[in-house]
């Protein structure tokens, strides 16, 4: 299965199939972490033929998605005398993908890179669309670039070793895409009509359609933030410790749905259907908001809140998104109070 990405400067394929033989007659660096490498590096290197191959291993974890890791990668590339003609391969989840893409975009002003995502979230979300980046003390993903890979290889073989919680976090992003854009897709997930590959393919297709229209998030790409506006506040209030990102997004979707209901769009039945599906994939759907005013104030810390206006992405119906701004504070507080016990 193949999905094409067509941005103004680059067209490439996302392949969803068993990893093929990859032959690259150049110097190649695989960037990975000890966990992924320990589980899967042989599977990759058995398929990979390069003129010269080095493996760069970064420590595992979001806390290492920083400048220090990028410098480490760049140093290893210089040590191994990599040149403009060399290729980087991101082999891991979203953390490795974002860092490898960023390193590729700045090493000698840009070298080619390939994404081989190994988490469900990376397969359906972070490896698609060319956003790269790292975190710093001012926040998450504040430094980075839009930089598209040469290709993305999605092989579900890797998911056999993924922890259940990480799998569910990826499912949250798949369900998000269905609710925003495709009612039939939502119904098919709900009725267990799709294989995992088919779900991944449809989610990737939908994200590709968005990226092809708006690579640099000037417009429609922001629709992908359904669940994220609320989710970011939850992550913030819990110091990024309690929930995986996808889990916070799942709760955020439930909150956005309540807002949609309050504004007269989504029906109670649809909101329940979405909640049930999230629950079926073991995603959290509830969060106790101790202080709605404080929660509200946190919306303004989000880098995506511009001109002091909160932009909410909500479903108008299942399969159809709506962007709403200028919602009176009282209405939002009323929704937040529904989550206060
Ligand atoms: P992650 O990369 O931290 O991976 C989660 C955990 O799973 C890690 O411990 C990792 O080592 C492990 N792992 C990876 N593959 C495995 C496998 N096959 N078997 C067993 N364990 C495996 O997290 P993630 O959820 O993949 O990605 C989150 C990151 O993605 C965040 O930094 C986020 O900012 C970023 N992101 C980027 C975009 C984008 O558009 N660029 C979109 C969404 C998220």
XYZ file of C-alpha atoms and ligand atoms in Angstrom:
385
model
C 0.000 0.000 0.000
C 1.301 3.387 -0.935
C 0.347 6.967 -0.085
C 1.888 9.948 -1.885
C 2.925 13.162 -0.207
C 3.011 16.132 -2.559
C 4.355 19.311 -1.057
C 5.398 22.281 -3.197
C 9.072 21.251 -3.035
C 8.937 17.504 -2.775
C 6.929 14.428 -3.722
C 7.573 11.073 -2.092
C 5.854 7.869 -1.062
C 4.831 6.419 2.236
C 4.942 2.638 1.868
C 2.824 0.514 4.176
C 4.128 -3.008 3.750
C 6.819 -5.409 4.896
C 10.125 -3.555 4.842
C 11.667 -4.094 1.396
C 15.364 -4.461 0.612
C 16.768 -0.937 0.718
C 19.935 -0.331 -1.260
C 21.669 3.016 -0.887
C 25.037 3.484 -2.535
C 26.007 6.236 -0.101
C 27.142 6.644 3.469
C 24.184 5.932 5.734
C 23.655 6.643 9.441
C 20.825 4.920 11.289
C 19.717 7.002 14.277
C 17.990 4.962 16.964
C 17.816 4.295 20.710
C 18.888 1.268 22.787
C 15.371 -0.121 23.148
C 14.475 -0.115 19.456
C 17.964 -1.153 18.483
C 17.953 -4.041 20.973
C 14.676 -5.338 19.599
C 14.878 -4.659 15.913
C 18.247 -3.555 14.539
C 19.003 -6.927 12.928
C 15.687 -6.905 11.129
C 16.657 -3.549 9.659
C 20.304 -4.209 8.872
C 19.410 -7.492 7.158
C 17.402 -5.459 4.667
C 19.731 -2.499 4.343
C 22.676 -2.342 1.975
C 24.766 0.823 2.105
C 28.203 1.892 0.897
C 29.055 2.493 4.522
C 26.772 2.120 7.535
C 27.067 3.609 11.007
C 24.581 3.363 13.830
C 24.124 6.311 16.181
C 22.343 5.462 19.423
C 20.692 8.171 21.496
C 19.277 7.651 24.986
C 15.580 6.749 25.046
C 13.073 9.353 26.152
C 11.411 12.687 25.477
C 13.826 14.329 27.942
C 16.658 13.640 25.494
C 14.890 15.362 22.612
C 17.234 18.333 22.918
C 20.241 20.214 21.518
C 22.692 17.948 23.246
C 21.423 14.919 21.341
C 21.488 16.836 18.065
C 25.091 17.900 18.705
C 25.972 14.305 19.502
C 24.474 13.146 16.192
C 26.222 15.891 14.214
C 29.573 15.116 15.887
C 29.260 11.436 14.992
C 28.496 12.387 11.383
C 31.533 14.684 11.187
C 33.733 12.038 12.875
C 32.667 9.517 10.242
C 33.334 12.089 7.479
C 29.781 12.159 6.223
C 29.188 14.574 3.359
C 26.308 16.278 1.566
C 25.615 13.067 -0.276
C 25.010 11.014 2.865
C 21.681 9.740 4.156
C 20.201 9.558 7.662
C 17.610 6.969 8.661
C 15.289 7.606 11.610
C 14.648 4.251 13.254
C 12.359 4.611 16.254
C 9.309 6.429 17.549
C 8.408 10.084 17.193
C 11.247 11.280 19.397
C 13.894 9.687 17.160
C 11.966 10.721 14.030
C 11.729 14.383 15.033
C 15.395 14.569 16.007
C 16.708 12.730 12.953
C 14.664 14.950 10.645
C 15.983 18.038 12.370
C 19.601 16.834 12.278
C 19.187 15.983 8.576
C 17.806 19.446 7.878
C 20.828 21.243 9.358
C 23.786 18.893 8.736
C 25.794 20.610 5.957
C 22.616 22.650 5.265
C 20.554 19.564 4.622
C 21.001 15.909 3.677
C 18.486 13.279 2.682
C 16.694 11.264 5.325
C 14.317 8.323 5.512
C 11.736 7.565 8.187
C 11.268 4.028 9.475
C 8.798 4.567 12.325
C 8.477 1.865 14.977
C 5.593 3.140 17.135
C 1.977 3.401 16.009
C 1.991 7.120 16.779
C 5.058 7.669 14.638
C 3.512 5.612 11.820
C 0.267 7.566 11.628
C 1.367 10.952 12.833
C 4.919 12.095 13.474
C 6.587 10.477 10.459
C 3.999 11.969 8.112
C 4.216 15.590 7.109
C 7.785 16.730 7.645
C 7.627 18.499 10.985
C 10.909 18.029 12.829
C 12.101 19.417 16.108
C 13.441 19.371 19.619
C 12.393 20.738 22.994
C 14.113 23.362 25.119
C 13.492 24.995 28.486
C 10.851 27.257 26.912
C 8.671 24.389 25.741
C 8.117 21.429 23.461
C 9.002 21.397 19.771
C 9.870 25.096 19.761
C 13.015 24.570 17.687
C 12.807 22.732 14.407
C 12.093 22.818 10.723
C 9.677 21.656 8.079
C 11.805 19.086 6.292
C 10.397 16.239 4.237
C 12.019 12.786 4.069
C 12.830 10.905 0.860
C 10.515 8.086 1.864
C 8.649 6.604 4.815
C 8.566 2.830 5.329
C 5.800 1.639 7.607
C 6.120 -1.998 8.633
C 3.687 -3.145 11.335
C 6.101 -5.951 12.237
C 7.697 -3.521 14.720
C 4.455 -3.046 16.629
C 4.540 -6.597 18.010
C 6.931 -5.409 20.736
C 5.252 -2.086 21.497
C 3.780 -1.610 24.957
C -0.017 -1.667 25.066
C -0.254 1.888 26.352
C 1.936 3.179 23.519
C -0.248 1.324 21.023
C -3.375 2.934 22.462
C -1.765 6.374 22.272
C -1.334 5.820 18.535
C -4.956 4.690 18.245
C -6.048 8.037 19.716
C -4.495 9.798 16.719
C -6.193 7.386 14.302
C -9.582 7.963 15.941
C -8.904 11.718 15.851
C -8.430 11.592 12.067
C -11.636 9.597 11.606
C -13.716 11.975 13.738
C -12.344 15.035 11.954
C -12.568 13.858 8.370
C -14.225 10.537 7.640
C -17.436 9.151 9.122
C -17.198 5.890 7.190
C -13.687 5.343 8.555
C -15.012 5.957 12.072
C -17.841 3.454 11.564
C -15.438 0.888 10.133
C -13.115 1.173 13.126
C -16.119 0.974 15.441
C -17.409 -2.159 13.731
C -13.986 -3.868 13.594
C -14.050 -3.937 9.823
C -10.430 -2.951 9.234
C -7.046 -4.588 9.643
C -4.351 -2.624 11.429
C -2.649 -1.892 8.091
C -5.914 -0.590 6.654
C -6.426 1.700 9.645
C -2.871 3.009 9.359
C -3.266 3.533 5.634
C -6.477 5.526 5.962
C -5.074 7.672 8.777
C -1.931 8.355 6.735
C -4.013 9.173 3.632
C -6.075 11.666 5.600
C -3.009 13.288 7.118
C -1.337 13.375 3.678
C -4.374 15.189 2.220
C -4.052 17.831 4.913
C -0.269 18.183 4.550
C -0.555 18.371 0.756
C -2.850 21.365 1.141
C -1.052 23.100 3.961
C 2.487 21.883 4.626
C 3.444 24.723 6.958
C 0.325 24.896 9.113
C -0.974 28.212 7.887
C -4.551 26.943 7.738
C -6.225 23.543 7.586
C -3.278 21.644 9.123
C -4.312 23.151 12.456
C -7.394 20.917 12.335
C -5.070 18.092 13.391
C -5.029 19.778 16.781
C -8.472 18.404 17.668
C -8.108 17.277 21.280
C -4.717 18.955 21.559
C -5.821 22.358 22.877
C -7.369 20.704 25.936
C -4.776 17.914 25.906
C -1.827 20.310 26.185
C -3.330 21.903 29.281
C -3.784 18.456 30.830
C -0.162 17.546 30.038
C 0.968 20.852 31.499
C -1.061 20.552 34.686
C 0.248 17.024 35.246
C 3.870 17.970 34.420
C 3.940 15.607 31.441
C 4.192 12.713 33.903
C 0.755 11.144 34.197
C -0.345 10.758 30.585
C 1.248 9.856 27.305
C 0.560 12.528 24.711
C -2.038 10.371 22.923
C -3.808 9.725 26.222
C -4.040 13.455 26.967
C -5.331 13.974 23.430
C -8.037 11.347 24.027
C -9.290 13.224 27.107
C -8.940 16.451 25.117
C -11.183 15.047 22.396
C -13.861 14.235 24.957
C -13.639 17.810 26.254
C -13.757 19.284 22.744
C -16.834 17.139 22.105
C -18.529 18.609 25.176
C -17.765 22.081 23.837
C -19.223 21.098 20.485
C -22.392 19.876 22.203
C -22.585 23.101 24.191
C -22.384 25.079 20.935
C -25.202 23.007 19.459
C -23.261 20.873 16.984
C -22.367 17.339 18.070
C -25.200 15.157 19.344
C -25.050 13.350 22.688
C -25.160 10.026 20.820
C -22.164 10.948 18.659
C -20.203 12.158 21.687
C -20.936 8.854 23.423
C -19.906 6.866 20.346
C -16.520 8.613 20.258
C -16.019 8.137 23.980
C -16.885 4.447 23.736
C -14.411 3.906 20.933
C -11.634 5.645 22.876
C -12.428 3.501 25.895
C -12.362 0.359 23.807
C -8.745 1.115 23.030
C -8.039 1.586 26.747
C -7.701 5.333 26.444
C -8.598 7.600 29.361
C -11.645 9.792 28.787
C -11.985 11.578 32.097
C -9.966 14.114 34.029
C -10.820 15.961 37.198
C -10.470 19.701 36.659
C -9.866 21.087 40.140
C -9.913 24.690 39.112
C -11.686 25.610 35.839
C -10.348 29.209 35.929
C -6.795 27.952 36.181
C -7.425 25.443 33.373
C -8.820 28.262 31.222
C -5.787 30.479 31.905
C -3.527 27.683 30.656
C -5.023 27.921 27.147
C -3.152 31.192 26.765
C 0.224 29.546 27.388
C -0.184 27.387 24.272
C 2.091 28.505 21.418
C -0.862 28.023 19.082
C -2.970 30.600 20.914
C -2.356 33.780 18.930
C -3.725 37.323 19.418
C -5.055 36.149 22.768
C -7.749 34.162 20.977
C -8.245 30.505 21.708
C -8.910 28.513 18.583
C -10.852 25.347 19.270
C -11.045 22.505 16.791
C -14.253 20.596 17.353
C -16.280 18.046 15.428
C -19.397 19.516 13.876
C -20.492 15.936 13.344
C -18.499 12.737 13.227
C -16.472 13.113 10.027
C -16.696 16.878 9.784
C -14.529 19.390 11.587
C -15.250 22.933 12.653
C -12.875 25.676 13.759
C -14.361 27.998 16.361
C -12.906 31.181 17.788
C -14.297 33.900 20.012
C -16.235 31.525 22.231
C -17.405 33.487 25.266
C -15.369 32.565 28.310
C -18.529 31.616 30.270
C -19.383 28.908 27.755
C -15.933 27.361 27.960
C -15.960 27.547 31.768
C -19.379 25.872 31.761
C -17.902 22.962 29.809
C -14.839 22.778 32.057
C -17.101 22.651 35.112
C -18.632 19.455 33.773
C -15.218 17.872 34.427
C -15.038 19.179 38.019
C -16.108 16.673 40.611
P 8.694 7.710 21.601
O 9.484 7.952 20.393
O 9.218 8.213 22.895
O 8.413 6.149 21.720
C 7.704 5.651 22.833
C 8.460 4.520 23.522
O 8.350 3.345 22.723
C 9.949 4.768 23.672
O 10.392 4.254 24.894
C 10.550 3.972 22.526
O 11.900 3.588 22.745
C 9.638 2.789 22.496
N 9.577 2.064 21.230
C 9.643 2.565 19.979
N 9.405 1.597 19.083
C 9.210 0.461 19.776
C 8.908 -0.867 19.413
N 8.728 -1.219 18.131
N 8.775 -1.792 20.393
C 8.909 -1.438 21.692
N 9.163 -0.190 22.112
C 9.310 0.751 21.156
O 7.209 8.304 21.465
P 6.172 8.394 20.256
O 4.843 8.326 20.876
O 6.504 7.459 19.154
O 6.420 9.866 19.703
C 6.221 10.998 20.526
C 7.023 12.147 19.961
O 6.540 12.448 18.669
C 6.927 13.416 20.776
O 8.224 13.955 20.951
C 6.091 14.345 19.916
O 6.428 15.703 20.070
C 6.416 13.853 18.537
N 5.388 14.120 17.526
C 5.767 14.716 16.380
C 4.843 14.959 15.391
C 5.281 15.567 14.106
O 4.431 15.940 13.288
N 6.561 15.676 13.855
C 3.507 14.589 15.578
C 3.143 13.962 16.757
C 4.093 13.729 17.731
